[in-house]
Tab-separated table of C-alpha atoms in Angstrom:
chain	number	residue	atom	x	y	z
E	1	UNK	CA	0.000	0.000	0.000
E	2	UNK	CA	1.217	3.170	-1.221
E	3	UNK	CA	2.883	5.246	1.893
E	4	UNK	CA	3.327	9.178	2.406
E	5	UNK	CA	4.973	10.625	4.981
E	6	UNK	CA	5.676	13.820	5.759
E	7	UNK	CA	8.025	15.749	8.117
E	8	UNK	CA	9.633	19.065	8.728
E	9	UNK	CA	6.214	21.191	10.474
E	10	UNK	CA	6.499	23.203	13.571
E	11	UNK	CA	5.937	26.671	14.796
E	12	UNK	CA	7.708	30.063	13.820
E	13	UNK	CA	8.008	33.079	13.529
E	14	UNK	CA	6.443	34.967	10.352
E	15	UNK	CA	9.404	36.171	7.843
E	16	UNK	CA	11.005	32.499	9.097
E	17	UNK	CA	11.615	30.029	6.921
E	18	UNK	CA	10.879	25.965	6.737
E	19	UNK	CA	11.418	22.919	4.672
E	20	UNK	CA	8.965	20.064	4.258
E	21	UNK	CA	9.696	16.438	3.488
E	22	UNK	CA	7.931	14.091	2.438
E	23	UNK	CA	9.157	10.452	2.365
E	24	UNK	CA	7.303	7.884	0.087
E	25	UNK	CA	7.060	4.439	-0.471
E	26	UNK	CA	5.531	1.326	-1.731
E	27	UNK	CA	5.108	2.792	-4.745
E	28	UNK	CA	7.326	3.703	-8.597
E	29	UNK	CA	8.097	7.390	-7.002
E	30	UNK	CA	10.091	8.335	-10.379
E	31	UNK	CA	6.597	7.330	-12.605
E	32	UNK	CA	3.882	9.974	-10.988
E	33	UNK	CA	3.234	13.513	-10.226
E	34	UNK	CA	2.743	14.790	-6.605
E	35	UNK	CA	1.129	17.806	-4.913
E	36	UNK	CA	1.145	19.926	-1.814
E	37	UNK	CA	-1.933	20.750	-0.238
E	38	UNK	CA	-2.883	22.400	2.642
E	39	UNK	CA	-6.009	23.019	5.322
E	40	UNK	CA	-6.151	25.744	7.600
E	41	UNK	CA	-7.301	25.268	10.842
E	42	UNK	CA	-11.443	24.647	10.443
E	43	UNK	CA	-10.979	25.602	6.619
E	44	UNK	CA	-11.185	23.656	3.619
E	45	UNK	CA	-9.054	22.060	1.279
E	46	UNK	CA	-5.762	24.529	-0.597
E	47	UNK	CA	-4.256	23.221	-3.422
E	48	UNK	CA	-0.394	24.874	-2.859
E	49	UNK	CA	1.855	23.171	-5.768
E	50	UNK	CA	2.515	20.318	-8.285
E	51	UNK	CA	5.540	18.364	-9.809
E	52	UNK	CA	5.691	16.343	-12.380
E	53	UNK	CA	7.061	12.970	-12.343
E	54	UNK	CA	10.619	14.198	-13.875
E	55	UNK	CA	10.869	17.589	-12.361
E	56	UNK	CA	9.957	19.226	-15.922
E	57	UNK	CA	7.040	20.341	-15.092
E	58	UNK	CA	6.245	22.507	-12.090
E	59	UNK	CA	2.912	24.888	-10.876
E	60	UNK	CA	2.225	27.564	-7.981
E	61	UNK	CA	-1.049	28.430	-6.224
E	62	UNK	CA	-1.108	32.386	-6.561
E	63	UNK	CA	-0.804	32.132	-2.860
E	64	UNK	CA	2.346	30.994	-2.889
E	65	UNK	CA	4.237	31.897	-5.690
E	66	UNK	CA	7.483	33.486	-5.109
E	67	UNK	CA	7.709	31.894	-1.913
E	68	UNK	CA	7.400	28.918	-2.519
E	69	UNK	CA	9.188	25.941	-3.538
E	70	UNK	CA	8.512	22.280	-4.256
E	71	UNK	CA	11.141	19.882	-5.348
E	72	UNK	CA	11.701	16.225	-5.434
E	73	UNK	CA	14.371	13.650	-5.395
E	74	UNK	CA	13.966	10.583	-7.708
E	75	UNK	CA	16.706	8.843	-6.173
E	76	UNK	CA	15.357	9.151	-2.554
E	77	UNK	CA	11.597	8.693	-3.443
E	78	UNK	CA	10.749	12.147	-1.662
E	79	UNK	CA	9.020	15.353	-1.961
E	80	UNK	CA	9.997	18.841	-0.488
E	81	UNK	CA	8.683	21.584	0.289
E	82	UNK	CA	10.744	24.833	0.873
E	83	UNK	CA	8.729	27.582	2.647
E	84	UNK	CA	10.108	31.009	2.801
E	85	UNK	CA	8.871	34.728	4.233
E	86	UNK	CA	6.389	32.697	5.929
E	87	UNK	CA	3.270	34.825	7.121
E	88	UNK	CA	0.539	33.353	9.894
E	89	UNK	CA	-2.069	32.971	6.907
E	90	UNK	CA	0.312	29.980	5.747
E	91	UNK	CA	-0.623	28.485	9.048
E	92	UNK	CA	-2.086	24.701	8.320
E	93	UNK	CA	-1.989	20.985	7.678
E	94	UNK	CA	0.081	20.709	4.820
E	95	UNK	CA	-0.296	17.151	3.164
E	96	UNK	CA	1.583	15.695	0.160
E	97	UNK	CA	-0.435	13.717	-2.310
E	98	UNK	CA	0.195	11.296	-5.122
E	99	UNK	CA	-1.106	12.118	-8.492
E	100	UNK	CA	-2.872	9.198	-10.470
E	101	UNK	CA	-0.402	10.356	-13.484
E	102	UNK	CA	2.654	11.298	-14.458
E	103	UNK	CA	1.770	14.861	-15.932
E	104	UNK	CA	0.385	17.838	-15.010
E	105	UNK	CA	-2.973	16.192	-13.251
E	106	UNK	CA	-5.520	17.032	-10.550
E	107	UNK	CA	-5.945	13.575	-9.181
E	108	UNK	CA	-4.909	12.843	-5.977
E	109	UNK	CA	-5.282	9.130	-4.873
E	110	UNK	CA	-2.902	9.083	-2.193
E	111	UNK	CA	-2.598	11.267	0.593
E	112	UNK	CA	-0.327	11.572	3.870
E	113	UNK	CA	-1.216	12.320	7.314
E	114	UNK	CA	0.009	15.784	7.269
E	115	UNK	CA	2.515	17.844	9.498
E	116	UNK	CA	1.236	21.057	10.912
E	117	UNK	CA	3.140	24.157	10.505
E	118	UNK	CA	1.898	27.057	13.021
E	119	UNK	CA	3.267	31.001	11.786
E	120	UNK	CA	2.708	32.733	14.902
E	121	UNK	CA	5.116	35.504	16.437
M	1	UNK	CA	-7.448	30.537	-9.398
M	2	UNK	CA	-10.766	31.249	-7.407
M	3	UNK	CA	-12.088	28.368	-5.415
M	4	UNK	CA	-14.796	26.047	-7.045
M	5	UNK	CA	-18.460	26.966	-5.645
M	6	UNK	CA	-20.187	24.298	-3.163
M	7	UNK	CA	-22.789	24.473	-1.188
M	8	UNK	CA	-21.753	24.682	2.462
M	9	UNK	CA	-23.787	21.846	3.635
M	10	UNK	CA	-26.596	18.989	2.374
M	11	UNK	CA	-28.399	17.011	4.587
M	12	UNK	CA	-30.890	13.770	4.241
M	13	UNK	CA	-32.105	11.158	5.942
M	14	UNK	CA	-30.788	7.091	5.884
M	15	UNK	CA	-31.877	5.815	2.789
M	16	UNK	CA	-32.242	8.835	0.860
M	17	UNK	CA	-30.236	10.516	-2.080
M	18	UNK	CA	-28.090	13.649	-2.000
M	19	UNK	CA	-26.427	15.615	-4.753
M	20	UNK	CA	-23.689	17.902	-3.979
M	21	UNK	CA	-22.699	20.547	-6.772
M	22	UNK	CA	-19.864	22.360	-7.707
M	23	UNK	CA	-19.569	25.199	-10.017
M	24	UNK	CA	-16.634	26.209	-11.591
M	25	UNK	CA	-16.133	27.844	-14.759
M	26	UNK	CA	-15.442	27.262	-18.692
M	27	UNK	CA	-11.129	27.228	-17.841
M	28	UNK	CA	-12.191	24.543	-15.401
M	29	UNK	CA	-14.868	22.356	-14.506
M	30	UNK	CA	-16.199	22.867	-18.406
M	31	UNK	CA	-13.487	22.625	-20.061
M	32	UNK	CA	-12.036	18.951	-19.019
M	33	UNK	CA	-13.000	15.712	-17.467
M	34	UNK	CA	-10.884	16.156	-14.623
M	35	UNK	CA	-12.925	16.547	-12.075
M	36	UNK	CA	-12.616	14.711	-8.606
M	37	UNK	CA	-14.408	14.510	-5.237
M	38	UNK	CA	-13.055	13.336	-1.910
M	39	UNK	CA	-14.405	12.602	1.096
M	40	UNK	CA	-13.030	13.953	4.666
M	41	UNK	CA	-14.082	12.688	8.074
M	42	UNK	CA	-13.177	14.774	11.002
M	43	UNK	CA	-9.513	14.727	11.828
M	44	UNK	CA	-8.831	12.522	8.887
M	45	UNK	CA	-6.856	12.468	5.697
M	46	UNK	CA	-8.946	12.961	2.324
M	47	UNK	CA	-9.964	10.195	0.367
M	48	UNK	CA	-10.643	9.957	-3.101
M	49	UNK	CA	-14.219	8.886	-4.202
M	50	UNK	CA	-14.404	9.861	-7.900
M	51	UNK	CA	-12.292	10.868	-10.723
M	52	UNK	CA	-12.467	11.960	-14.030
M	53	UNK	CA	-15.783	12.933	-13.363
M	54	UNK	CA	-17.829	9.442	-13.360
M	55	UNK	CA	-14.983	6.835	-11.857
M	56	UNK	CA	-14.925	5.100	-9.280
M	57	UNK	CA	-11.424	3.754	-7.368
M	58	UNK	CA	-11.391	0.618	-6.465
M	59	UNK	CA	-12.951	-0.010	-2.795
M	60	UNK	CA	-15.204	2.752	-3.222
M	61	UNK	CA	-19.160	1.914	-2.545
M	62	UNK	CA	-21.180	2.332	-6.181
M	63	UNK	CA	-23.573	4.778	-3.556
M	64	UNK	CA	-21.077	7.414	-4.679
M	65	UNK	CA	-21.511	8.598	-8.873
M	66	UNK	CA	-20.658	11.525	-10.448
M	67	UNK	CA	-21.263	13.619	-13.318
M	68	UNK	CA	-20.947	16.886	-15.110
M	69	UNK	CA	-22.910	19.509	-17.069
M	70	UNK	CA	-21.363	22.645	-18.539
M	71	UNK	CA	-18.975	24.107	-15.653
M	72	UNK	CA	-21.470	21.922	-12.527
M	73	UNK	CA	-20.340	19.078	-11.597
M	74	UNK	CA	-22.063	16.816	-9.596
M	75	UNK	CA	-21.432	14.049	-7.082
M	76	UNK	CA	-24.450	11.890	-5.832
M	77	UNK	CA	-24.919	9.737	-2.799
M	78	UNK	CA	-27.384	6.684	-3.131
M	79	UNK	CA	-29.200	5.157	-0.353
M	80	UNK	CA	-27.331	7.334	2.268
M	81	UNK	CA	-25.501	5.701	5.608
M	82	UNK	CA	-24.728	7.149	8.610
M	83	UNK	CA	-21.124	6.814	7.648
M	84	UNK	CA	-21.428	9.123	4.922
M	85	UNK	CA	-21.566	12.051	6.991
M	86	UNK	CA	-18.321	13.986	6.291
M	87	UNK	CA	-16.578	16.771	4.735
M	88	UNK	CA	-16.820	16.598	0.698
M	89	UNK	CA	-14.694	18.733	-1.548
M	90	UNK	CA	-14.584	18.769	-5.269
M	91	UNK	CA	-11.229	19.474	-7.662
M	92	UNK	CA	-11.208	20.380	-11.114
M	93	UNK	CA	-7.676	20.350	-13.085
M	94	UNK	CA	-6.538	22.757	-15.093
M	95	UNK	CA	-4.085	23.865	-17.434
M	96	UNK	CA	-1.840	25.521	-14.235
M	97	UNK	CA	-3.283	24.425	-11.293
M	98	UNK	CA	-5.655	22.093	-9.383
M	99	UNK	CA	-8.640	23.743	-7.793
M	100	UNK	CA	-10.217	22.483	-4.990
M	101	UNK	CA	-13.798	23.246	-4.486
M	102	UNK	CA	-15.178	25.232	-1.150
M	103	UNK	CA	-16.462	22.206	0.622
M	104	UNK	CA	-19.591	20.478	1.669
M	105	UNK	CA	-20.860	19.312	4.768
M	106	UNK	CA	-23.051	16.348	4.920
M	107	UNK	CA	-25.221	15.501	7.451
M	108	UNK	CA	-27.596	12.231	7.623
M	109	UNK	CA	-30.586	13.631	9.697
């Protein structure tokens, strides 16, 4: 069974900076797309960013752009997320997801637990 | 990338039928088949119900179809249980992004 795990939440400061992980397994890594998404607190659903399976191919949520980054390793089977100028409306569950594809997709059949990250000063 | 229009919450009783919509626009929701639901329990992780606008993943109960007119997309419960109650979002691809819809909650009276 296809496993997602992510890492790397906590609470800071806003203007700080923070780097998620995600670790997966159980699965061809290298073969499919994966997303960030993230829930506020109470809120619904945010779709943050994509990758596609070889890196090529890469989208931002407006919200995000600029600060932003998501990256992947191939070699590692994992998923990052770098967070910069962080401000307390990024504050939420932040989940990585499988895509069902390889490509630019919007079909997420796999989701981790989440790690929380709290902006607060 | 505006958030796809749901009503904020549907309700019916055991045994009945529910349809939840989602409106999006013609850069969205009309414009491909890409349209998924998922289903959120309190404190839980999303799961995916349907994709591609009428599919079904495997393990899913055939209570749950979907479908799609012009930018509304639809997502139907049959013969509803009392563990249907949940959070239910819809996504719609597109050519830059994935937009998630604004959420429904359902209740089974």
């Amino acid at each position: 069974q296809v496993q997602l795990v992510e890492s790397g939440g906590g609470v800071l400061q806003p203007g700080r900076s923070l780097r998620l992980s995600c670790a997966a397994s159980k699965f061809t890594f290298r073969s499919y797309a994966m997303h960030w998404v993230r829930q506020a607190p109470g809120k619904g659903l945010e779709w943050v960013a994509m990758i596609s399976n070889d890196g090529s191919h890469i989208y931002y949520a407006d919200s995000v752009k600029g600060r932003f980054t998501i990256s992947r390793d191939n070699f590692e089977s994992s998923l990052y997320l770098q967070m910069n100028s962080l401000r307390p409306e990024d504050t939420a569950v932040y989940y990585c997801a499988k895509d069902q594809g390889a490509g630019v997709g919007a079909t997420l059949d796999y989701w981790g637990q989440g790690t929380l990250v709290t902006v607060s000063s | 990338q505006s958030a796809l229009t749901q009503p904020a919450s549907v309700s019916g009783s055991p045994g009945q039928s529910i349809t939840i919509s989602c409106t999006g626009t013609s850069s969205d929701v009309g414009r491909y088949k890409l349209v998924a639901w998922y289903q959120q329990h309190p404190g839980k992780v999303p799961k995916l119900m349907i994709y591609d606008v009428t599919k079904r993943p495997s393990g899913v109960s055939n209570r749950f179809s979907g479908s799609k007119s012009g930018n509304t997309a639809s997502l139907t419960i049959s013969g509803l249980q009392a563990e249907d109650e949940a959070d239910y979002y819809c996504s719609s691809y597109t050519s830059t992004s994935t937009l998630f819809g604004t959420g429904t909650k359902v209740t089974v009276l």
